Amino acid sequence: MEFTLTCFLLQEEKCLDLGPIQECSPIAGKQHGIQMLKENTHDLSLPMITPKQRKVDSENRSFKERWELDYFFIRNRDKPQCLICSQTLAVCKEYNVKRHYYSQHEKVYGQYTGELRIAMMNDLRSKHFDQTNAPPPSVPNEKAAVKASYVICEEIVKRKRAFSDGPFVKACAIKMARAFGNEDLAKHFESVSLSHQTVARRISVMDQYVNRKVHNVITNCAYFSVALDENTDITGISQLIIFIRTVDDNFETSEELLKLTSLQGTRKEDDIYNEVKCAVAEYGGFKKCTSIITDGAKSTVVKNLCLSTLLKRDGIECMMLHCIVHEEALIGTLLKMTDVMEIVIRITNLISDKKCALTRRRFKAYLEELEAAYGDLPLHKNVRWLSAGNYLSRFFSLRKEMYLFLMEIKCDPVLEESLIDGDFLSSLAFLTDITLHLNYLNKKLQEKDQQVSQLYNHISSFRNTLMLLKLNLLRNELTHLQSCNELFQEIEENGTTLDFSRFVPKIDILIDNFTQRFQEFNKMNSSFRLFNNPLNTNIANEEAKYQMELCEIQSDMFLASRVESGVPFFKLLPKDKYPNMRNLGLKMTSMFGSTYICEKAFSDLNYIKSKYRSSISNGTLQQILRLSTTNITVDIDELLSQLSH
């Protein structure tokens, strides 16, 4: 090291003019040289020698236009960018550009020359600028994929489809996107998770969301009522469905599934009562409950220890009602007239037997040849009595054509004679007309968004209709019995008169049953009347707590001029001025009139838990039923926000 420094000082002697170097030891010579260098540095007349540094900016390197065609590069912010892979190079130098092209892309793109290379370059340029000028997505792709997954899962459960349909929907979406030539959209669809397990998790999360909303609705409601129904699913398990109807202070109603539970072992009154009590207890008990309505099953009708008795035993005061629609259906079965229906079904089976399709084809051709009013005879399944209304009407209309057809095929003389027998035809005509009247009543009872008072009005109106029909039959006036009137005029042309007064006892049976079976609702007749028309009610006949408020209501010029009735009218009443009347309106609005919503839910349950999905668990079944029947809208954005926190 000393020798190197000594040589360096000797070489710089001419420039520094340090004088002669005295002979000394290496260490002393080094120290002397350093000292002399420090003392004479200020006398330097020549610049210090510094190492040479590269300056890219001073080299005047610029992008060459020919690089676009030679190497598929463009200038992006004064730096070369590859059109093929979008990589940007740090230095604008042809060596770097050329090396990138030949090492990465020359094998594929070297084959393009001449006009074909120019076309390829233009195509790459257009794709590049389309991508760079595309607007940024409004929602991050991951969040959008999760949201899309929830939206599809909600649609799957609303339509009561199997969880395994998720991958099928995803595959269809991807193929549709590619069919439109949108590969980017297809990639987005591929990122959406819709596996069987994912669909189950999404549905569970949405069920929890709806359950929280239902809990808030019940907690904040003014009153509620409960509807329950019991039935057996396809696997033989007894299922109890409990629905709840709530009303808040603004008369906004909501009907939601409260609970679905399976009854293991025996199905006694205690079992049903404990399940109902447990379900309602989660939301504060029966304090706000106005009524409980059942379908009239064996386990819920009046017995020594019926559901009503069990409620009263625990000090729970709420009305026990029997479904109006179910009661009306039971009354209809009293007119079954099996002797008439037996012949009708035998003729139907003879013509429409699946084992002998030739007979039915011949019958349809025969009707077409005769230009009959109907082109075929519908199939009839003796499952529910009220389903026979339209069937009997068509059968009666085709009675002549069927008689001629049976005469032609010569199958059963008894059936042939029945179609020309006056007693049978008069019974058939009466059965057809009265069944159509019952069908019309049943349809009105099953209309949506009806208050219990409206359902009771339909029953009262039909009771009056029966009284009128009885009077008409006694006088043999058949204006309101279309089939009977048609047959009467037809037979009268042949010089014979039919006496339909013999069916008066049948009408009496209906009248008596309509009076007996609706006793619970008959007790509420005054409340229904007051709820429907408080302006014209007799104040003296009403309860004392309503009388003073009714005096003010009937004398109020604003209220007296209103045409609203029922709930719309009660919304007009101020809370502080008419508390008792508003309370009456809230109670009436909260009450179920039928268990139709339960029966509809059982139809959905049988569709969901079919022979192909019989192993579905009760918890999952409840989630699907709740989400498919709820009126609450699942806000996916709100749900995702809750999950992120």
XYZ file of C-alpha atoms in Angstrom:
645
model
C 0.000 0.000 0.000
C 2.943 2.402 0.841
C 4.622 1.662 -2.498
C 1.455 2.450 -4.432
C 0.986 5.796 -2.669
C 4.673 6.716 -3.235
C 4.370 6.028 -6.959
C 1.174 8.102 -7.114
C 2.956 11.052 -5.492
C 5.914 10.724 -7.884
C 3.595 10.790 -10.868
C 1.864 13.938 -9.609
C 5.124 15.772 -8.806
C 5.112 17.883 -11.948
C 1.524 19.062 -11.388
C 1.828 19.835 -7.694
C 5.457 21.088 -7.645
C 6.073 19.414 -4.306
C 9.850 19.651 -4.633
C 12.276 16.821 -4.389
C 11.309 13.864 -2.367
C 13.815 13.233 0.351
C 14.936 9.723 0.907
C 13.272 8.282 3.940
C 11.492 5.272 5.160
C 8.267 4.248 3.353
C 6.060 5.310 6.247
C 7.782 8.662 6.683
C 7.641 9.280 2.940
C 3.914 8.610 2.858
C 3.235 11.045 5.733
C 5.404 13.723 4.144
C 3.649 13.397 0.814
C 0.190 13.644 2.343
C 1.203 16.743 4.315
C 2.633 18.472 1.232
C -0.547 17.585 -0.725
C -2.745 19.243 1.874
C -0.572 22.403 2.056
C -0.371 23.012 -1.709
C -3.873 22.039 -2.806
C -4.956 25.700 -2.920
C -2.257 26.440 -5.522
C -3.703 24.053 -8.127
C -4.104 25.740 -11.470
C -5.533 22.652 -13.265
C -8.991 21.105 -12.568
C -9.351 17.999 -10.473
C -9.661 14.812 -12.491
C -13.143 13.177 -11.848
C -14.527 9.857 -13.199
C -16.739 10.112 -16.289
C -20.551 9.579 -15.666
C -23.222 8.518 -18.285
C -26.117 10.905 -18.771
C -29.021 9.341 -20.709
C -30.765 12.670 -21.184
C -27.675 14.149 -22.824
C -27.417 11.280 -25.315
C -30.445 12.607 -27.241
C -32.127 9.175 -27.473
C -35.592 9.405 -29.004
C -38.307 6.999 -30.153
C -38.026 5.946 -33.796
C -41.271 5.621 -35.758
C -40.006 2.528 -37.570
C -39.976 0.623 -34.282
C -43.783 0.361 -34.501
C -43.614 -1.843 -37.555
C -40.261 -3.518 -36.886
C -40.787 -4.404 -33.192
C -44.477 -3.594 -32.449
C -43.539 -0.821 -30.019
C -45.217 2.556 -29.484
C -44.244 5.627 -27.483
C -46.054 5.992 -24.172
C -44.976 8.983 -22.050
C -41.591 9.161 -23.845
C -40.922 5.494 -23.137
C -41.281 2.522 -25.486
C -44.200 0.188 -24.732
C -44.792 -3.183 -26.325
C -48.148 -3.525 -28.100
C -48.118 -7.288 -27.661
C -47.521 -7.707 -23.910
C -47.922 -4.032 -22.790
C -44.489 -4.047 -21.088
C -42.786 -0.640 -20.831
C -38.980 -0.343 -21.137
C -37.002 2.055 -18.966
C -34.633 3.357 -21.693
C -35.554 4.447 -25.187
C -32.769 2.507 -26.868
C -33.085 0.378 -29.977
C -30.898 -2.363 -28.571
C -33.292 -2.846 -25.646
C -36.357 -2.719 -27.879
C -34.872 -5.153 -30.346
C -33.736 -7.567 -27.630
C -37.249 -7.591 -26.058
C -38.950 -8.305 -29.377
C -36.600 -11.082 -30.516
C -36.528 -12.781 -27.104
C -40.260 -12.631 -26.399
C -42.333 -12.341 -29.593
C -40.280 -12.975 -32.718
C -41.221 -16.651 -32.955
C -44.937 -15.824 -33.190
C -44.996 -12.441 -34.927
C -41.941 -12.839 -37.161
C -44.048 -14.657 -39.735
C -46.087 -11.518 -40.461
C -44.553 -9.437 -43.295
C -45.656 -6.743 -45.727
C -49.321 -5.747 -45.675
C -50.152 -8.503 -43.211
C -47.662 -7.058 -40.706
C -49.142 -3.577 -41.111
C -52.649 -4.960 -40.492
C -51.426 -6.811 -37.400
C -49.781 -3.645 -36.083
C -52.960 -1.589 -36.601
C -55.060 -4.252 -34.880
C -52.727 -4.299 -31.864
C -52.785 -0.489 -31.714
C -56.614 -0.371 -31.728
C -56.917 -3.000 -28.993
C -54.355 -1.178 -26.895
C -56.152 2.168 -27.086
C -59.561 0.541 -26.440
C -58.219 -0.911 -23.211
C -56.496 2.264 -22.060
C -59.522 4.475 -22.837
C -62.060 2.154 -21.185
C -63.770 3.723 -18.135
C -62.748 2.295 -14.777
C -65.257 -0.105 -13.192
C -67.672 1.483 -10.730
C -67.500 -1.488 -8.372
C -64.348 -3.526 -7.702
C -64.471 -6.849 -9.475
C -64.297 -8.931 -6.304
C -67.164 -7.057 -4.648
C -69.212 -7.203 -7.843
C -68.644 -10.968 -8.079
C -69.858 -11.474 -4.497
C -72.897 -9.281 -5.111
C -73.720 -11.179 -8.295
C -73.442 -14.436 -6.365
C -75.979 -13.231 -3.785
C -78.351 -11.972 -6.489
C -78.356 -15.336 -8.290
C -78.742 -17.266 -5.017
C -81.736 -15.110 -4.101
C -83.320 -15.874 -7.470
C -82.661 -19.594 -6.999
C -84.355 -19.668 -3.603
C -87.258 -17.455 -4.744
C -87.998 -19.951 -7.500
C -87.488 -22.832 -5.060
C -84.840 -24.434 -7.237
C -82.201 -26.918 -6.094
C -78.867 -25.569 -4.830
C -77.120 -27.592 -7.526
C -78.631 -25.277 -10.157
C -75.994 -22.662 -9.269
C -73.214 -24.135 -11.472
C -75.762 -24.605 -14.268
C -76.731 -20.916 -14.173
C -73.064 -19.910 -14.146
C -72.237 -22.084 -17.150
C -75.181 -20.639 -19.090
C -74.111 -17.061 -18.287
C -70.543 -17.704 -19.483
C -71.731 -19.253 -22.734
C -74.133 -16.383 -23.383
C -71.337 -13.838 -22.880
C -69.081 -15.687 -25.293
C -71.893 -16.043 -27.799
C -72.064 -12.222 -27.875
C -68.286 -12.099 -28.316
C -67.633 -10.495 -24.928
C -64.741 -12.451 -23.490
C -64.174 -9.919 -20.693
C -67.734 -10.388 -19.461
C -67.293 -14.151 -19.625
C -64.229 -13.843 -17.381
C -66.267 -11.786 -14.906
C -68.928 -14.497 -14.865
C -66.265 -17.125 -14.235
C -65.249 -15.263 -11.062
C -68.776 -15.586 -9.592
C -68.917 -18.413 -7.047
C -72.100 -20.493 -7.388
C -71.160 -23.931 -6.121
C -73.662 -26.009 -4.163
C -71.950 -25.161 -0.876
C -71.734 -21.442 -1.730
C -75.441 -21.270 -2.567
C -76.257 -22.907 0.791
C -74.089 -20.381 2.657
C -75.540 -17.412 0.804
C -79.097 -18.567 1.533
C -78.244 -19.021 5.207
C -76.870 -15.465 5.388
C -79.944 -14.009 3.642
C -82.226 -15.990 5.953
C -80.507 -14.442 8.971
C -80.928 -11.004 7.399
C -84.680 -11.522 6.828
C -85.093 -13.060 10.283
C -83.623 -9.918 11.866
C -86.014 -7.774 9.848
C -88.975 -9.934 10.923
C -87.861 -9.656 14.548
C -87.827 -5.859 14.252
C -91.272 -5.837 12.623
C -92.802 -7.979 15.380
C -91.081 -6.015 18.142
C -92.360 -2.681 16.814
C -95.868 -3.810 15.831
C -99.059 -2.741 17.578
C -100.817 -6.140 17.336
C -100.343 -9.495 15.643
C -102.233 -12.715 14.989
C -101.029 -16.249 14.336
C -102.114 -18.788 11.710
C -101.034 -22.400 12.019
C -101.559 -25.519 9.973
C -100.340 -29.083 10.254
C -99.685 -31.509 7.433
C -97.458 -34.407 6.443
C -94.623 -34.104 3.936
C -93.517 -36.669 1.378
C -91.350 -38.545 3.893
C -94.233 -38.993 6.362
C -92.971 -36.362 8.831
C -95.657 -34.169 10.384
C -94.803 -30.506 9.752
C -96.307 -27.564 11.645
C -96.248 -24.212 9.826
C -96.741 -21.024 11.837
C -97.308 -17.661 10.133
C -97.650 -14.282 11.822
C -99.553 -11.205 10.647
C -98.518 -7.869 12.154
C -99.815 -4.311 11.957
C -97.971 -1.190 13.089
C -99.369 2.158 14.250
C -99.603 3.338 10.627
C -101.780 0.334 9.637
C -98.967 -1.221 7.597
C -99.401 -5.014 7.598
C -96.911 -7.828 7.095
C -97.362 -11.596 6.838
C -94.228 -13.653 7.448
C -93.249 -17.225 8.244
C -92.631 -17.452 11.973
C -91.517 -21.052 12.270
C -91.500 -24.424 10.548
C -91.096 -27.355 12.891
C -91.500 -31.104 12.664
C -93.678 -32.884 15.229
C -91.922 -36.041 16.322
C -93.951 -38.904 17.779
C -97.542 -38.148 18.729
C -99.346 -35.017 17.569
C -101.342 -34.025 20.615
C -102.665 -30.624 21.622
C -99.760 -30.183 24.040
C -97.235 -30.664 21.231
C -98.798 -27.984 19.023
C -99.317 -25.620 21.949
C -95.703 -25.925 23.106
C -94.380 -25.250 19.600
C -96.608 -22.190 19.151
C -95.755 -20.901 22.611
C -92.026 -21.388 22.009
C -92.174 -19.618 18.642
C -94.093 -16.604 19.964
C -92.022 -16.380 23.165
C -88.952 -15.430 21.096
C -90.722 -12.186 20.154
C -92.187 -11.148 23.496
C -95.066 -13.578 24.089
C -98.807 -13.249 23.499
C -99.318 -9.737 24.937
C -100.038 -8.253 21.512
C -101.772 -11.333 20.056
C -105.369 -10.730 18.959
C -106.255 -14.163 17.549
C -105.010 -17.614 16.609
C -106.573 -19.272 13.591
C -106.347 -22.971 12.711
C -107.466 -25.177 9.839
C -109.781 -27.241 12.023
C -107.590 -30.326 12.130
C -108.401 -33.056 14.620
C -105.695 -31.900 17.014
C -106.927 -28.299 17.103
C -110.715 -28.611 17.316
C -112.552 -28.188 20.580
C -111.797 -31.056 22.956
C -111.310 -31.428 26.674
C -107.774 -30.135 26.339
C -107.980 -28.188 23.077
C -105.606 -25.420 22.113
C -108.019 -22.762 23.354
C -108.206 -24.394 26.781
C -104.438 -24.649 27.021
C -104.097 -20.952 26.217
C -106.648 -19.961 28.846
C -104.957 -22.243 31.383
C -101.816 -20.128 31.081
C -103.754 -16.875 31.248
C -103.447 -16.079 27.544
C -106.546 -14.228 26.320
C -106.852 -14.282 22.539
C -109.567 -15.459 20.177
C -109.457 -18.933 18.667
C -110.859 -18.967 15.117
C -111.459 -21.614 12.512
C -110.330 -20.878 8.935
C -113.238 -19.405 6.951
C -112.112 -20.992 3.688
C -111.728 -24.395 5.324
C -115.164 -24.148 6.947
C -116.751 -23.246 3.616
C -115.024 -26.208 1.944
C -116.330 -28.569 4.631
C -119.868 -27.296 4.075
C -119.514 -27.966 0.351
C -118.827 -31.645 1.002
C -122.314 -31.996 2.499
C -123.761 -31.776 -1.025
C -121.657 -34.554 -2.427
C -124.693 -36.511 -3.670
C -122.616 -39.632 -4.207
C -125.246 -41.385 -6.324
C -125.026 -38.663 -8.957
C -121.255 -38.266 -8.770
C -120.734 -42.025 -9.071
C -122.428 -42.124 -12.479
C -120.607 -38.973 -13.610
C -117.211 -40.438 -12.697
C -118.006 -43.787 -14.341
C -118.877 -42.110 -17.628
C -115.762 -39.952 -17.420
C -113.516 -42.926 -16.761
C -115.087 -44.825 -19.637
C -114.397 -42.039 -22.130
C -111.101 -40.716 -20.764
C -109.457 -43.951 -19.663
C -105.707 -43.759 -20.360
C -105.582 -47.501 -21.044
C -107.935 -47.030 -23.965
C -106.922 -43.811 -25.678
C -108.837 -44.817 -28.803
C -112.179 -44.219 -27.069
C -111.201 -40.706 -26.076
C -109.937 -39.870 -29.554
C -113.206 -41.127 -31.031
C -115.173 -39.044 -28.515
C -113.206 -35.881 -29.345
C -113.734 -36.481 -33.057
C -117.429 -37.074 -32.393
C -117.742 -33.760 -30.530
C -115.957 -31.964 -33.354
C -118.313 -33.511 -35.886
C -121.377 -32.409 -33.888
C -119.850 -28.918 -33.369
C -120.395 -29.227 -29.633
C -119.790 -26.336 -27.216
C -116.669 -28.088 -25.829
C -114.070 -30.156 -27.623
C -113.314 -32.617 -24.828
C -114.370 -33.832 -21.416
C -111.888 -32.820 -18.676
C -110.371 -35.342 -16.326
C -111.738 -35.245 -12.784
C -109.872 -36.343 -9.687
C -112.053 -36.750 -6.644
C -109.554 -35.097 -4.300
C -111.239 -31.858 -3.380
C -114.959 -31.403 -3.693
C -114.905 -27.786 -4.882
C -112.715 -28.681 -7.857
C -115.755 -30.371 -9.401
C -117.588 -27.121 -10.246
C -116.270 -26.434 -13.745
C -116.097 -30.139 -14.452
C -119.801 -30.649 -13.690
C -120.702 -27.621 -15.792
C -118.984 -29.053 -18.870
C -120.365 -32.536 -18.218
C -123.889 -31.135 -18.093
C -123.320 -29.179 -21.322
C -122.161 -32.345 -23.142
C -124.842 -34.672 -21.777
C -126.606 -35.096 -25.171
C -123.403 -35.733 -27.091
C -122.255 -38.272 -24.485
C -125.576 -40.104 -24.717
C -125.279 -40.425 -28.501
C -121.658 -41.539 -28.194
C -122.480 -44.201 -25.605
C -125.280 -45.427 -27.857
C -122.779 -45.752 -30.684
C -120.124 -47.704 -28.790
C -122.750 -49.783 -26.879
C -120.862 -50.213 -23.658
C -123.210 -49.925 -20.643
C -127.029 -49.599 -20.898
C -127.298 -48.278 -17.317
C -125.097 -45.298 -18.123
C -127.036 -44.638 -21.320
C -130.383 -44.609 -19.516
C -129.030 -42.293 -16.811
C -128.344 -39.562 -19.382
C -132.018 -39.480 -20.416
C -133.530 -40.033 -16.960
C -135.360 -36.945 -15.665
C -134.551 -37.503 -11.983
C -130.844 -37.984 -12.655
C -130.647 -34.981 -14.966
C -132.483 -32.711 -12.494
C -130.138 -33.841 -9.677
C -127.159 -33.252 -11.974
C -128.424 -29.771 -12.878
C -129.007 -28.798 -9.227
C -125.637 -30.185 -8.156
C -123.929 -28.285 -10.989
C -125.546 -24.942 -10.114
C -125.057 -25.090 -6.354
C -121.448 -26.241 -6.766
C -120.744 -23.308 -9.092
C -122.172 -20.945 -6.457
C -119.889 -22.493 -3.837
C -116.931 -22.241 -6.209
C -117.634 -18.559 -6.747
C -117.698 -17.992 -2.988
C -114.476 -19.944 -2.560
C -112.677 -17.815 -5.159
C -113.776 -14.612 -3.416
C -112.532 -15.939 -0.084
C -109.116 -16.709 -1.567
C -108.506 -13.263 -3.036
C -105.396 -11.503 -1.752
C -105.138 -8.599 0.692
C -108.539 -9.051 2.348
C -109.403 -8.144 5.908
C -111.184 -10.640 8.113
C -114.269 -8.412 8.031
C -114.386 -8.699 4.241
C -114.237 -12.490 4.451
C -117.096 -12.495 6.914
C -119.077 -10.235 4.572
C -118.684 -12.830 1.803
C -120.062 -15.520 4.124
C -122.999 -13.350 5.193
C -123.765 -12.491 1.584
C -123.745 -16.153 0.580
C -126.056 -16.999 3.474
C -128.534 -14.481 2.041
C -128.036 -16.025 -1.410
C -129.000 -19.436 -0.031
C -132.175 -17.978 1.477
C -133.060 -16.538 -1.934
C -132.371 -19.836 -3.713
C -134.563 -21.655 -1.222
C -137.420 -19.276 -1.925
C -136.931 -19.694 -5.693
C -136.973 -23.486 -5.434
C -140.190 -23.425 -3.429
C -141.785 -21.410 -6.229
C -139.989 -23.399 -8.939
C -138.422 -20.155 -10.160
C -135.010 -21.009 -11.584
C -133.654 -17.635 -12.686
C -130.497 -17.918 -10.540
C -129.939 -21.613 -11.289
C -128.793 -21.665 -14.896
C -128.497 -25.427 -15.462
C -131.796 -26.138 -13.734
C -133.513 -23.456 -15.806
C -132.047 -24.860 -19.041
C -133.190 -28.398 -18.230
C -136.618 -27.169 -17.082
C -137.289 -25.422 -20.387
C -135.968 -28.370 -22.385
C -138.240 -30.867 -20.605
C -141.181 -28.472 -20.685
C -141.061 -28.454 -24.488
C -141.804 -32.199 -24.376
C -144.892 -31.599 -22.238
C -143.317 -32.564 -18.898
C -142.720 -30.315 -15.893
C -139.860 -30.889 -13.495
C -140.297 -30.106 -9.798
C -137.082 -28.732 -8.278
C -138.650 -28.013 -4.888
C -137.487 -31.449 -3.766
C -133.989 -29.970 -3.356
C -135.091 -27.483 -0.679
C -133.869 -29.793 2.146
C -130.392 -29.640 0.571
C -130.481 -25.854 0.767
C -131.644 -26.056 4.400
C -128.616 -28.199 5.248
C -126.321 -25.550 3.802
C -128.081 -22.714 5.639
C -127.914 -24.507 8.980
C -124.226 -25.329 8.583
C -123.331 -21.791 7.532
C -124.992 -20.604 10.722
C -123.409 -23.180 13.035
C -119.868 -23.308 11.676
C -119.199 -19.565 11.848
C -120.281 -18.960 15.438
C -116.903 -17.440 16.415
C -117.212 -14.899 13.622
C -120.897 -14.291 14.365
C -119.888 -13.115 17.847
C -117.692 -10.492 16.207
C -120.445 -9.245 13.924
C -120.859 -5.941 15.784
C -117.125 -5.238 15.634
C -117.054 -6.028 11.906
C -119.992 -3.719 11.300
C -118.385 -0.907 13.263
C -115.069 -1.400 11.473
C -116.645 -1.373 7.998
C -118.988 1.593 8.476
C -118.487 3.701 11.619
C -120.298 6.714 10.108
C -123.687 4.989 9.814
C -123.632 2.688 12.831
C -126.159 3.068 15.660
C -124.179 4.668 18.486
C -126.555 3.427 21.187
C -125.909 -0.211 20.221
C -122.125 0.046 20.458
C -119.880 -0.463 23.479
C -119.574 2.447 25.883
C -115.871 3.029 25.168
C -116.666 3.797 21.529
C -119.794 5.930 21.965
C -118.251 9.334 22.714
C -115.722 8.978 19.920
C -118.456 7.873 17.486
C -120.438 11.001 18.356
C -117.515 13.167 17.308
C -116.731 11.087 14.217
C -120.293 11.183 12.880
C -120.523 14.945 13.492
C -117.145 15.729 11.894
C -117.828 17.321 8.489
C -114.454 16.276 7.096
C -114.839 12.596 8.056
C -118.512 12.542 7.032
C -117.560 13.601 3.496
C -114.987 10.829 3.051
C -115.732 7.832 0.852
C -113.039 5.592 2.356
C -113.967 2.614 4.498
C -112.094 0.088 6.566
C -108.347 0.640 6.924
C -108.154 3.777 4.689
C -110.794 5.452 6.868
C -109.135 4.531 10.167
C -105.858 5.998 8.920
C -107.586 9.384 8.877
C -108.401 9.258 12.589
C -105.932 11.200 14.815
C -104.291 9.047 17.488
C -104.820 11.447 20.362
C -108.468 12.221 19.539
C -109.824 8.733 18.738
C -107.590 6.235 20.596
C -110.283 3.579 21.128
C -111.506 3.597 17.543
C -107.969 3.440 16.180
C -107.247 0.572 18.558
C -110.287 -1.278 17.186
C -109.057 -0.688 13.659
C -105.581 -2.002 14.500
C -106.982 -5.168 16.074
C -109.266 -5.903 13.116
C -106.432 -5.275 10.663
C -104.057 -7.608 12.498
C -106.350 -10.653 12.335
C -105.976 -13.553 9.923
C -109.245 -14.609 8.308
C -108.004 -17.904 6.919
C -105.060 -20.278 6.856
C -104.789 -19.988 3.095
C -101.237 -18.669 3.442
C -100.329 -21.843 5.348
C -101.894 -24.086 2.725
C -100.000 -22.255 0.004
C -96.790 -22.699 2.001
C -97.472 -26.442 2.235
C -97.809 -26.576 -1.542
C -94.398 -24.894 -1.786
C -93.004 -27.297 0.824
C -94.145 -30.328 -1.166
C -92.549 -28.839 -4.280
C -89.260 -28.205 -2.469
C -89.141 -31.461 -0.531
C -89.997 -33.744 -3.413
C -88.951 -37.329 -4.046
C -85.779 -35.955 -5.645
C -84.863 -33.823 -2.576
C -86.397 -35.856 0.220
C -83.277 -35.737 2.408
C -83.281 -31.961 2.808
C -82.941 -30.926 6.458
C -85.697 -29.104 8.319
C -83.442 -26.105 8.970
C -82.644 -25.668 5.295
C -86.301 -26.226 4.423
C -87.300 -23.396 6.771
C -84.715 -21.075 5.203
C -86.020 -21.758 1.696
C -89.660 -21.321 2.753
C -88.937 -18.057 4.567
C -87.039 -16.519 1.657
C -89.523 -17.742 -0.965
C -92.609 -16.447 0.906
C -91.300 -13.250 2.499
C -92.426 -9.779 1.432
C -89.209 -8.264 2.791
C -86.748 -7.171 0.113
C -83.197 -8.355 0.707
C -80.926 -5.319 0.236
C -77.747 -6.974 -1.067
C -75.649 -3.806 -0.689
C -76.735 -3.396 2.928
C -76.108 -7.077 3.584
C -72.580 -6.909 2.151
C -71.898 -3.767 4.174
C -72.940 -5.573 7.367
C -70.745 -8.546 6.513
C -67.713 -6.327 5.852
C -68.034 -4.789 9.313
